[in-house]
PDB file of C-alpha atoms in Angstrom:
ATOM      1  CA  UNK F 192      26.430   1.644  -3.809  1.00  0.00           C
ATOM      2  CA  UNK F 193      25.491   3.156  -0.595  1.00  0.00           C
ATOM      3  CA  UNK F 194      22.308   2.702   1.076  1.00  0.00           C
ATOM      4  CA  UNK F 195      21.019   5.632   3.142  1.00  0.00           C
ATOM      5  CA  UNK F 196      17.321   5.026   4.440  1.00  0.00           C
ATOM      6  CA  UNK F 197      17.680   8.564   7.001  1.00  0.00           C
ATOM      7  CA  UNK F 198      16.282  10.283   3.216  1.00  0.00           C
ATOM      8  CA  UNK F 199      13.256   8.973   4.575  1.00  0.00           C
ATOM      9  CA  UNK F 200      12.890  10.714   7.695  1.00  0.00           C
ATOM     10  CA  UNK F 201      12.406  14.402   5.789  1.00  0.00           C
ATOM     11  CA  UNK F 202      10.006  12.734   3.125  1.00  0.00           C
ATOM     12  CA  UNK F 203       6.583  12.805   2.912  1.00  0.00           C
ATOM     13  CA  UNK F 204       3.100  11.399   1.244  1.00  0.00           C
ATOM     14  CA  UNK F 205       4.168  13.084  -1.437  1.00  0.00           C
ATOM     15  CA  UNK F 206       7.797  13.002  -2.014  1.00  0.00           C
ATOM     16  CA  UNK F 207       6.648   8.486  -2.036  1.00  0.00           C
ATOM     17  CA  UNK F 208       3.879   9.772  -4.533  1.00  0.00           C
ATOM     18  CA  UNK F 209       6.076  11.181  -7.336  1.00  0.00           C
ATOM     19  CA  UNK F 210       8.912   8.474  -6.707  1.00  0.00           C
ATOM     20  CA  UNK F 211       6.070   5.915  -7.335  1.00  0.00           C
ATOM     21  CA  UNK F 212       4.638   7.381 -10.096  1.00  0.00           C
ATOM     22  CA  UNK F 213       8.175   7.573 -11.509  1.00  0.00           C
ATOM     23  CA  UNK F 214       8.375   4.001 -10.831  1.00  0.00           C
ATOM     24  CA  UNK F 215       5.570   3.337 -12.612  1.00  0.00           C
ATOM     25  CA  UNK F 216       6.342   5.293 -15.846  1.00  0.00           C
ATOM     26  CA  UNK F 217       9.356   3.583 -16.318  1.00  0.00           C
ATOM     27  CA  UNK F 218       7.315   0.053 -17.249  1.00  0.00           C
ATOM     28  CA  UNK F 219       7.185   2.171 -21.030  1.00  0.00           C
ATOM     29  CA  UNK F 220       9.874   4.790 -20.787  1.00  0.00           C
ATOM     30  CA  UNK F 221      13.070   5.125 -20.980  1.00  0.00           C
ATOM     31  CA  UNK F 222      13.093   8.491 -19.655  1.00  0.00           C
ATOM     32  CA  UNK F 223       9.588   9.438 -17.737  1.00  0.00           C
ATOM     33  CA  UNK F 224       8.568  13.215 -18.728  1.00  0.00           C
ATOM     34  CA  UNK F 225       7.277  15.769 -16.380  1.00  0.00           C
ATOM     35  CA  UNK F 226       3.741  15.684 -17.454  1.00  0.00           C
ATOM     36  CA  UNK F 227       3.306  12.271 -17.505  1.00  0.00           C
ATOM     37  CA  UNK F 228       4.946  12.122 -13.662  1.00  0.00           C
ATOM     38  CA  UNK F 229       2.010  14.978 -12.597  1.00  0.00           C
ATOM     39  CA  UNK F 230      -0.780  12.668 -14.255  1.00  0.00           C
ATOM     40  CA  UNK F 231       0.349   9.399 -12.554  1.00  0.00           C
ATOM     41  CA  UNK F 232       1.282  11.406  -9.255  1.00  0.00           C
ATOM     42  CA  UNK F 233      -2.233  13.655  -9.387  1.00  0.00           C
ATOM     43  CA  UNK F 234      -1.260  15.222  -6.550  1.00  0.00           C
ATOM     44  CA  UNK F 235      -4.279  17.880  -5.141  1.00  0.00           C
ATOM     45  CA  UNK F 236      -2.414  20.924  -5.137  1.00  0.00           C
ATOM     46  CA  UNK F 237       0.369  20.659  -7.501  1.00  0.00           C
ATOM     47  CA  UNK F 238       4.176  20.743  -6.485  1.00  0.00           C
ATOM     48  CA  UNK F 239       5.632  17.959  -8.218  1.00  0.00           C
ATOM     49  CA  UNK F 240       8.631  20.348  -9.946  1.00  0.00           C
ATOM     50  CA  UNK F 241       9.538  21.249  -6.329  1.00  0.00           C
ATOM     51  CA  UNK F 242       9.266  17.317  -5.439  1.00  0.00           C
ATOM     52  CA  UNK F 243      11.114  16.133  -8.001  1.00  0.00           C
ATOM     53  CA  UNK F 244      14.116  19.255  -6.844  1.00  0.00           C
ATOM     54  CA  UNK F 245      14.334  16.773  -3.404  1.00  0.00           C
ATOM     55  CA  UNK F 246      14.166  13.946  -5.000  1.00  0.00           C
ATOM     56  CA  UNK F 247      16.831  14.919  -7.447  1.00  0.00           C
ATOM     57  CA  UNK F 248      19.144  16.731  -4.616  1.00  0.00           C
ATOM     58  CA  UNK F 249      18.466  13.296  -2.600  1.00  0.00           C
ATOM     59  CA  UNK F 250      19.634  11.127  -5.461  1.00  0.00           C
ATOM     60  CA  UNK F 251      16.595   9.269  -5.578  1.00  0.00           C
ATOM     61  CA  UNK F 252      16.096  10.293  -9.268  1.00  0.00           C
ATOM     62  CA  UNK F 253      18.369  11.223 -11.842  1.00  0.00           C
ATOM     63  CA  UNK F 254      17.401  13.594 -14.855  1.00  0.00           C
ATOM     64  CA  UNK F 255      18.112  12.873 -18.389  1.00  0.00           C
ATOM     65  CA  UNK F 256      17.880  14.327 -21.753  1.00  0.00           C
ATOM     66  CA  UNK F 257      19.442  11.667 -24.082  1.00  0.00           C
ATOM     67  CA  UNK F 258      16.014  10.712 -25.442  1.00  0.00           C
ATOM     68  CA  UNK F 259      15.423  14.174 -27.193  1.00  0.00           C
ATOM     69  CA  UNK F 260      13.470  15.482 -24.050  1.00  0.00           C
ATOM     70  CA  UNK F 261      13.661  16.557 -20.201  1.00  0.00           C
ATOM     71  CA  UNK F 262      13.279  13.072 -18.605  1.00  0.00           C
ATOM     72  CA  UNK F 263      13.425  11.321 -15.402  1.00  0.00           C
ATOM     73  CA  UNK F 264      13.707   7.820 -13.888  1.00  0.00           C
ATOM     74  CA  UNK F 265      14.660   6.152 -10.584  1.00  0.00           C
ATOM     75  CA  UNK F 266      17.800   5.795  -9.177  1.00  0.00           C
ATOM     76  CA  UNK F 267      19.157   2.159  -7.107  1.00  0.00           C
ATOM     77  CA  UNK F 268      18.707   4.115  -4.146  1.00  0.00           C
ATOM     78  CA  UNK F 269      15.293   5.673  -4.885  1.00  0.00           C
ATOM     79  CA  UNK F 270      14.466   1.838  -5.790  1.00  0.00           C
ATOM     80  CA  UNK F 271      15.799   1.043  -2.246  1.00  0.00           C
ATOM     81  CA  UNK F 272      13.709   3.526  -0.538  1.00  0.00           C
ATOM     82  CA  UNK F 273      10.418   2.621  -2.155  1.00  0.00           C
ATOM     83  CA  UNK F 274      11.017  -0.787  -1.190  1.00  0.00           C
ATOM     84  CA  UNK F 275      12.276  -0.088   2.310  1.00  0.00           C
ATOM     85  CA  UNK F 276       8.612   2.560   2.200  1.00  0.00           C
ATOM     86  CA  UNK F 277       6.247  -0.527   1.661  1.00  0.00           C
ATOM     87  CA  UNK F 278       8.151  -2.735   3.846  1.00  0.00           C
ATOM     88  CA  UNK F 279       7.952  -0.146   6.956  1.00  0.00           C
ATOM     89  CA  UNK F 280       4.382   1.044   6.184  1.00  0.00           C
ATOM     90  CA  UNK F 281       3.611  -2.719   6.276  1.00  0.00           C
ATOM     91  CA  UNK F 282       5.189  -3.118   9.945  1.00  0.00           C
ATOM     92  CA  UNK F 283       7.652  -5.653   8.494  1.00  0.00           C
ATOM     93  CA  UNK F 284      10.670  -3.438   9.661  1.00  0.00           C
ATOM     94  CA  UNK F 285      11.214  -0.762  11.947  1.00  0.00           C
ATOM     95  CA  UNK F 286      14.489  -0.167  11.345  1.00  0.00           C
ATOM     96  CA  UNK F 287      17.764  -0.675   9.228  1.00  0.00           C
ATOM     97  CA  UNK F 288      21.070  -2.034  10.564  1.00  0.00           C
ATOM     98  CA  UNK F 289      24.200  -2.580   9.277  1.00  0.00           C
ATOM     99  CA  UNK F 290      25.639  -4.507   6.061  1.00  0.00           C
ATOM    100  CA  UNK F 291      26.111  -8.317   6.705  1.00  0.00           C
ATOM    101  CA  UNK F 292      27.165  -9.326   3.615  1.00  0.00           C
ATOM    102  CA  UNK F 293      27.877  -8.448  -0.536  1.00  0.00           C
ATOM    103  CA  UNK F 294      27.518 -10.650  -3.219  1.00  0.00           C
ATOM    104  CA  UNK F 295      27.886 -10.669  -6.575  1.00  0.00           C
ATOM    105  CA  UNK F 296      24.653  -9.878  -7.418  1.00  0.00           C
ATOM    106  CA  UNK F 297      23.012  -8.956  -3.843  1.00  0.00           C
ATOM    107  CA  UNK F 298      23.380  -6.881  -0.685  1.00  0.00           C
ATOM    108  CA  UNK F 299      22.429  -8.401   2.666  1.00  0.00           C
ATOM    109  CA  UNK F 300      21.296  -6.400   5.639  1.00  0.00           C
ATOM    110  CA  UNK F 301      20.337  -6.320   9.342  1.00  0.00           C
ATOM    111  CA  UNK F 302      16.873  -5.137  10.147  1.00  0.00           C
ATOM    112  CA  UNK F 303      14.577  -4.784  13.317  1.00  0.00           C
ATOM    113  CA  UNK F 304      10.795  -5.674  13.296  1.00  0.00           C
ATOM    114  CA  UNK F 305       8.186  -3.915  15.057  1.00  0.00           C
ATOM    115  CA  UNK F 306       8.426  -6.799  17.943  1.00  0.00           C
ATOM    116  CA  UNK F 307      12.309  -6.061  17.922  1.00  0.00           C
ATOM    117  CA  UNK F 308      13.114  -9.145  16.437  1.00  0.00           C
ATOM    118  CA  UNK F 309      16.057  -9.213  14.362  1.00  0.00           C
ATOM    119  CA  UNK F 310      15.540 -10.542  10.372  1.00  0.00           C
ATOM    120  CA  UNK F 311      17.489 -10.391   6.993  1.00  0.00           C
ATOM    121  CA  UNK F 312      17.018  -8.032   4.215  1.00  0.00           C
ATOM    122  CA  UNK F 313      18.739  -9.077   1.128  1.00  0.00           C
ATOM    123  CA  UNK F 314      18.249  -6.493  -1.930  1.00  0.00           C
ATOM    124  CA  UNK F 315      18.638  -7.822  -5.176  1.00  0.00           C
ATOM    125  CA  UNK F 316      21.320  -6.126  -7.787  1.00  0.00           C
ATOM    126  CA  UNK F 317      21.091  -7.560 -11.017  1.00  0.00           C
ATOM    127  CA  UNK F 318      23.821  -5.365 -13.689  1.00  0.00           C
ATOM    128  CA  UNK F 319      25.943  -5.220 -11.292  1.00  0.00           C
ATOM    129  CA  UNK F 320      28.382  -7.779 -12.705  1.00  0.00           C
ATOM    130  CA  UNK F 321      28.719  -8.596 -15.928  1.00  0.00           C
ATOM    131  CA  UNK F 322      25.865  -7.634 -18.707  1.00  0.00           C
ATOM    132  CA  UNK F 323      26.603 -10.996 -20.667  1.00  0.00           C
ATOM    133  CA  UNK F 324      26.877 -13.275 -18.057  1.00  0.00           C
ATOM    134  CA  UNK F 325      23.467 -12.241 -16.874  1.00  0.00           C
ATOM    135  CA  UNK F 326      21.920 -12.181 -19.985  1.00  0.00           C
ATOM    136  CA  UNK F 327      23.555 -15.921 -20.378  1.00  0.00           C
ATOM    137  CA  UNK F 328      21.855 -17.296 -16.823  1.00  0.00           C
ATOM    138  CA  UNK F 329      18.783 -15.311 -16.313  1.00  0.00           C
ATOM    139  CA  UNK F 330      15.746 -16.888 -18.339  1.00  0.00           C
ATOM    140  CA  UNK F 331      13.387 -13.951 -17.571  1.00  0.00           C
ATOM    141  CA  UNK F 332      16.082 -11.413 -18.788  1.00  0.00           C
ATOM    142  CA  UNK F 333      13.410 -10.496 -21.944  1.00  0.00           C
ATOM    143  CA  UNK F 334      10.612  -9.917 -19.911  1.00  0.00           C
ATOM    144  CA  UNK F 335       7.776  -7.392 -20.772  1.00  0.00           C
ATOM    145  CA  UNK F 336       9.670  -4.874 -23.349  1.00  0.00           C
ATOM    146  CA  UNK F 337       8.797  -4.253 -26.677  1.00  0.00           C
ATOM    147  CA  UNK F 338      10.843  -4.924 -29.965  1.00  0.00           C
ATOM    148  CA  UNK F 339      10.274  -6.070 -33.333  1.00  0.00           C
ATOM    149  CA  UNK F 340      12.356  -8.195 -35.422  1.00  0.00           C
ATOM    150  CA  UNK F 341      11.745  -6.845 -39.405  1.00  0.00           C
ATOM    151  CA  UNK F 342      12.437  -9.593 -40.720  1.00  0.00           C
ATOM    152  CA  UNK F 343      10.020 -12.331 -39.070  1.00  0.00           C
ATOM    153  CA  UNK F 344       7.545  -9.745 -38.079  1.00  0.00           C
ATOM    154  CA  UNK F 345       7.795 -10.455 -34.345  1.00  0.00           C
ATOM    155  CA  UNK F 346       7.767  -9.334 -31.277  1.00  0.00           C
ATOM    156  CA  UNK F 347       9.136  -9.658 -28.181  1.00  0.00           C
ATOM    157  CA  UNK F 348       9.693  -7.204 -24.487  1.00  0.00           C
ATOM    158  CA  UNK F 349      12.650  -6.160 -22.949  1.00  0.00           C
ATOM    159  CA  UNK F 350      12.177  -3.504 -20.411  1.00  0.00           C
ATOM    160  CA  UNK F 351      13.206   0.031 -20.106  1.00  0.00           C
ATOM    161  CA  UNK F 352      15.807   0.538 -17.387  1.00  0.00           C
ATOM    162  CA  UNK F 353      15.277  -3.191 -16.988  1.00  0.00           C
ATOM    163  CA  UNK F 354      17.822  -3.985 -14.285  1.00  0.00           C
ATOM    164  CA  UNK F 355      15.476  -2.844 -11.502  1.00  0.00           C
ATOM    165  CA  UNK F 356      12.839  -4.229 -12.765  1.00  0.00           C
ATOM    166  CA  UNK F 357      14.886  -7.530 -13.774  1.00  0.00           C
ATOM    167  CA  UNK F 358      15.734  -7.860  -9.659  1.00  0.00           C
ATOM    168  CA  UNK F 359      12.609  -7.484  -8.799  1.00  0.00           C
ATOM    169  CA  UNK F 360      11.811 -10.496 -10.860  1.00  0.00           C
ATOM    170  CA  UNK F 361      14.949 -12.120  -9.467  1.00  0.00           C
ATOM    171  CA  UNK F 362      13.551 -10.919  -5.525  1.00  0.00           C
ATOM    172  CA  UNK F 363      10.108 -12.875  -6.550  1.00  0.00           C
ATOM    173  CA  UNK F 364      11.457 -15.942  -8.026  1.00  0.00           C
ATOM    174  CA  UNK F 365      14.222 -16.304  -4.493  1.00  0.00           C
ATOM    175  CA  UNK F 366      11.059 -15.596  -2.287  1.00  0.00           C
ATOM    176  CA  UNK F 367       8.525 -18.441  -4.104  1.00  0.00           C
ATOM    177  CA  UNK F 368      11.045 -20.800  -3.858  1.00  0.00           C
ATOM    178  CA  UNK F 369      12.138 -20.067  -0.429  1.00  0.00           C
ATOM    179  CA  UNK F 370       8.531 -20.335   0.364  1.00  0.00           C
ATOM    180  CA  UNK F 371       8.227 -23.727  -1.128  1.00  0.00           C
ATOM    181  CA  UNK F 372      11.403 -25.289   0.679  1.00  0.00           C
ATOM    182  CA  UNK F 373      10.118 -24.090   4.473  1.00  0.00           C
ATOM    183  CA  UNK F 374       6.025 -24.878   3.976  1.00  0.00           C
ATOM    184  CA  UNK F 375       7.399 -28.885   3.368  1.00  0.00           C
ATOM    185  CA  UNK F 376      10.201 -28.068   6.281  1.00  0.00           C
ATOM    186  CA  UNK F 377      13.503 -27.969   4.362  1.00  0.00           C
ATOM    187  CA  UNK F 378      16.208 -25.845   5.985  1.00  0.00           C
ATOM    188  CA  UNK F 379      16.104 -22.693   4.617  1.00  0.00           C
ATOM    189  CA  UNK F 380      15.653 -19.264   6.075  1.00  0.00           C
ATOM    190  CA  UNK F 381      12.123 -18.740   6.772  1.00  0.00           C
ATOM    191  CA  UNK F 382      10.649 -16.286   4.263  1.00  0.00           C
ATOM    192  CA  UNK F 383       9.010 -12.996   5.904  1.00  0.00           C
ATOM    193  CA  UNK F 384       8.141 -10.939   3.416  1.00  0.00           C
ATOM    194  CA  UNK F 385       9.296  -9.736  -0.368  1.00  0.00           C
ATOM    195  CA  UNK F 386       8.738  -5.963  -1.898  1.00  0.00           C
ATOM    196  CA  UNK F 387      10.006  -5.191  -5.165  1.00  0.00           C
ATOM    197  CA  UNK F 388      13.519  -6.014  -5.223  1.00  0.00           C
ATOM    198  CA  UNK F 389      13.822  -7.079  -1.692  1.00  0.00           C
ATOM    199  CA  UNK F 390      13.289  -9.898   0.473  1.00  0.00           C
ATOM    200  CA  UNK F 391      13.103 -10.012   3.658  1.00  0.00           C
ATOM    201  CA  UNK F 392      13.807 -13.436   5.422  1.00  0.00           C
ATOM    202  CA  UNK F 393      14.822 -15.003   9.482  1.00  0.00           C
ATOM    203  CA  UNK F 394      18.008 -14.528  10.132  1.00  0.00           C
ATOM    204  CA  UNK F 395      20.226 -17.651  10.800  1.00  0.00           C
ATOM    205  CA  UNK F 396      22.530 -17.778  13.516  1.00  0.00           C
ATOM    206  CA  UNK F 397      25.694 -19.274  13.265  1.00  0.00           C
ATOM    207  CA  UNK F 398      29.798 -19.398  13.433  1.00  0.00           C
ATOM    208  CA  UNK F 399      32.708 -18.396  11.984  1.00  0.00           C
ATOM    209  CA  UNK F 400      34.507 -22.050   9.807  1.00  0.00           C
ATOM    210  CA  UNK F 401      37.831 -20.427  10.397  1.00  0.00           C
TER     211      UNK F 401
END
């Protein structure tokens, strides 16, 4: 998937308004309907169909109807920009440079502070390999969504559109433990910062083994 953060140069207080409150629909549905996006979103003088047109041409959302009604939820790259919002409106970046590096389960980027001071941003992309196998090593894979077993009369969560949400988790768990390591001085990267499914971390200088 392609990351393009110049989206964010045409968007507004608004346009980051309705992607949030997108964002935060999708915590308990699959799809998020129009009228619940214009409650969360409240914006003052309406506009959120002509919002959600951008967003949509922009592929920061994607519409749906497979749940019986008009819906809406977030896109990776919509997911990307929010983060890449917080992290600029925080003056943790300034800027976005090229792709360093693809994992399995991660992209790594270049980034510029406000100081110019190069750092790492490593976004977290959980589903992109295999369903099972992270099912098999994730422990927090059943994390806050709703289901009942008939049987035994339980319950237990797994959430809606659950791979964002599930690297976010993953983004949170990388940065507490990165944390950990550098406050009692083990090598690591030293951790900078962490938004959503992002974290954003020194970058280590080094060679080529080859």
């Amino acid at each position: 998937m392609k990351l393009d953060p110049t989206v964010m140069r045409t968007m507004n207080r608004q346009d980051f308004r309705v992607l949030q409150a997108v964002e935060t629909g999708m915590k308990n549905h699959s799809l998020v309907p129009i009228a619940l996006i214009n409650s969360i979103a409240n914006l003052r003088h309406g506009g959120t169909n002509k919002i959600i047109s951008s967003l949509l041409r922009d592929k920061l959302l994607s519409h749906d109807q497979s749940c019986g009604y008009d819906g809406y939820r977030l896109t990776n790259s919509g997911y990307d920009i929010l983060a890449l919002h917080n992290l600029k409106s925080r003056g943790i970046i300034a800027g976005l440079g090229d792709k360093i590096g693809t994992g399995k389960e991660s992209d790594v980027y270049l980034a510029i502070t406000p100081r110019n001071t190069q750092i790492v941003l490593k976004f977290h992309r959980l589903g992109r390999t295999s369903f099972r196998d992270v099912k098999k090593k994730r422990d927090y894979f059943m994390v806050n969504a709703l289901s009942k077993n008939k049987k035994q009369g339980t319950q237990y969560r797994t959430l809606p559109n659950s791979w964002l949400f599930l690297s976010r988790t993953s983004a949170i768990k990388e940065f507490a433990f990165m944390k950990a390591l550098y406050d009692v001085d083990y090598p690591t990267p030293k951790p900078v910062s962490q938004n959503r499914h992002v974290v954003a971390m020194g970058l280590v200088r080094g060679v080529p083994l080859y």
